[in-house]
Tab-separated table of C-alpha atoms in Angstrom:
chain	number	residue	atom	x	y	z
A	619	ALA	CA	-0.094	-0.377	-0.232
A	620	PRO	CA	1.599	3.347	-0.675
A	621	ARG	CA	2.347	5.649	2.181
A	622	ARG	CA	0.975	9.091	2.849
A	623	LYS	CA	3.297	11.990	3.077
A	624	GLY	CA	2.708	14.414	6.053
A	625	LYS	CA	1.140	13.618	9.236
A	626	ALA	CA	-0.099	10.113	9.529
A	627	ARG	CA	-3.922	9.454	10.582
A	628	ARG	CA	-4.540	7.341	13.922
A	629	GLY	CA	-7.838	6.381	14.176
A	630	ARG	CA	-10.277	8.929	15.649
A	631	GLY	CA	-7.914	10.209	18.013
A	632	LYS	CA	-8.860	12.952	20.214
A	633	ALA	CA	-9.801	15.609	17.645
A	634	ARG	CA	-13.332	16.396	18.978
A	635	ASN	CA	-13.694	17.749	22.215
A	636	GLU	CA	-15.244	15.252	24.348
A	637	GLY	CA	-18.187	17.953	25.258
A	638	LEU	CA	-18.964	18.511	21.905
A	639	LEU	CA	-19.231	14.821	21.421
A	640	SER	CA	-21.526	14.379	24.448
A	641	LYS	CA	-23.569	17.370	23.072
A	642	GLN	CA	-23.822	15.889	20.086
A	643	LYS	CA	-24.926	12.164	21.261
A	644	ARG	CA	-27.753	14.079	23.379
A	645	SER	CA	-28.718	16.224	20.407
A	646	ARG	CA	-29.261	12.759	18.224
A	647	ARG	CA	-30.976	11.159	21.227
A	648	MET	CA	-33.528	14.126	21.746
A	649	LYS	CA	-34.044	14.029	18.000
A	650	ALA	CA	-34.777	10.073	18.001
A	651	ASN	CA	-37.072	10.610	20.901
A	652	ASP	CA	-38.932	13.615	19.260
A	653	ARG	CA	-39.326	11.138	15.837
A	654	GLU	CA	-40.820	8.010	18.175
A	655	ARG	CA	-43.045	10.709	19.916
A	656	ASN	CA	-44.371	11.901	16.811
A	657	ARG	CA	-44.880	8.292	15.256
A	658	MET	CA	-46.557	7.495	18.040
A	659	HIS	CA	-49.101	10.529	18.114
A	660	HIS	CA	-49.462	9.751	14.464
A	661	LEU	CA	-50.403	6.065	15.242
A	662	ASN	CA	-52.641	6.908	18.141
A	663	SER	CA	-54.621	9.199	16.227
A	664	ALA	CA	-54.680	6.796	12.809
A	665	LEU	CA	-56.313	4.280	16.088
A	666	ASP	CA	-58.528	6.947	16.946
A	667	ALA	CA	-59.960	7.318	13.269
A	668	LEU	CA	-60.261	3.651	12.921
A	669	ARG	CA	-62.352	3.528	16.594
A	670	SER	CA	-64.433	5.841	15.536
A	671	VAL	CA	-65.918	4.141	12.502
A	672	LEU	CA	-66.200	1.092	14.028
A	673	PRO	CA	-69.721	0.104	15.188
A	674	THR	CA	-69.414	0.010	18.970
A	675	PHE	CA	-71.757	0.781	21.849
A	676	PRO	CA	-71.299	4.175	23.936
A	677	ASP	CA	-70.838	2.752	27.036
A	678	ASP	CA	-68.026	0.566	25.695
A	679	ALA	CA	-64.766	0.913	27.125
A	680	LYS	CA	-62.036	2.571	24.562
A	681	LEU	CA	-60.872	-0.447	22.793
A	682	THR	CA	-57.001	-1.328	23.300
A	683	LYS	CA	-54.550	-0.956	20.129
A	684	ILE	CA	-54.632	-4.718	19.376
A	685	GLU	CA	-58.197	-4.715	20.138
A	686	THR	CA	-58.927	-2.117	17.609
A	687	LEU	CA	-56.899	-4.159	14.902
A	688	ARG	CA	-58.765	-7.396	15.718
A	689	PHE	CA	-62.418	-5.858	15.664
A	690	ALA	CA	-61.459	-4.104	12.247
A	691	HIS	CA	-60.164	-7.316	10.784
A	692	ASN	CA	-63.360	-8.952	11.815
A	693	TYR	CA	-65.732	-6.535	10.577
A	694	ILE	CA	-64.171	-5.996	7.152
A	695	TRP	CA	-64.071	-9.909	6.862
A	696	ALA	CA	-67.733	-9.916	8.038
A	697	LEU	CA	-68.747	-7.292	5.755
A	698	THR	CA	-67.123	-8.979	2.782
A	699	GLN	CA	-68.995	-11.902	3.588
A	700	SER	CA	-72.251	-10.191	3.477
A	701	LEU	CA	-71.246	-8.815	0.398
A	702	ARG	CA	-70.619	-12.272	-1.166
A	703	LEU	CA	-73.702	-13.158	-0.202
A	704	ALA	CA	-76.047	-10.531	-1.628
């Protein structure tokens, strides 16, 4: 392998200040947390919209996420069956 002229590079070294690195890690973590929070808000909004179109009794407790998905699946299946028979 050809050798470079000038300063030799030695891994990452201490080119970056540890305080700066810590701030960057914290910033990346905060951004990742923000993305995850937004993702969950959008998911919860979508599930609320789905719950609003499913036939339930008003006195029923709010369905969990998995209950909502299972109910929606079964409801769509039942509607499909009724269309096939019609």
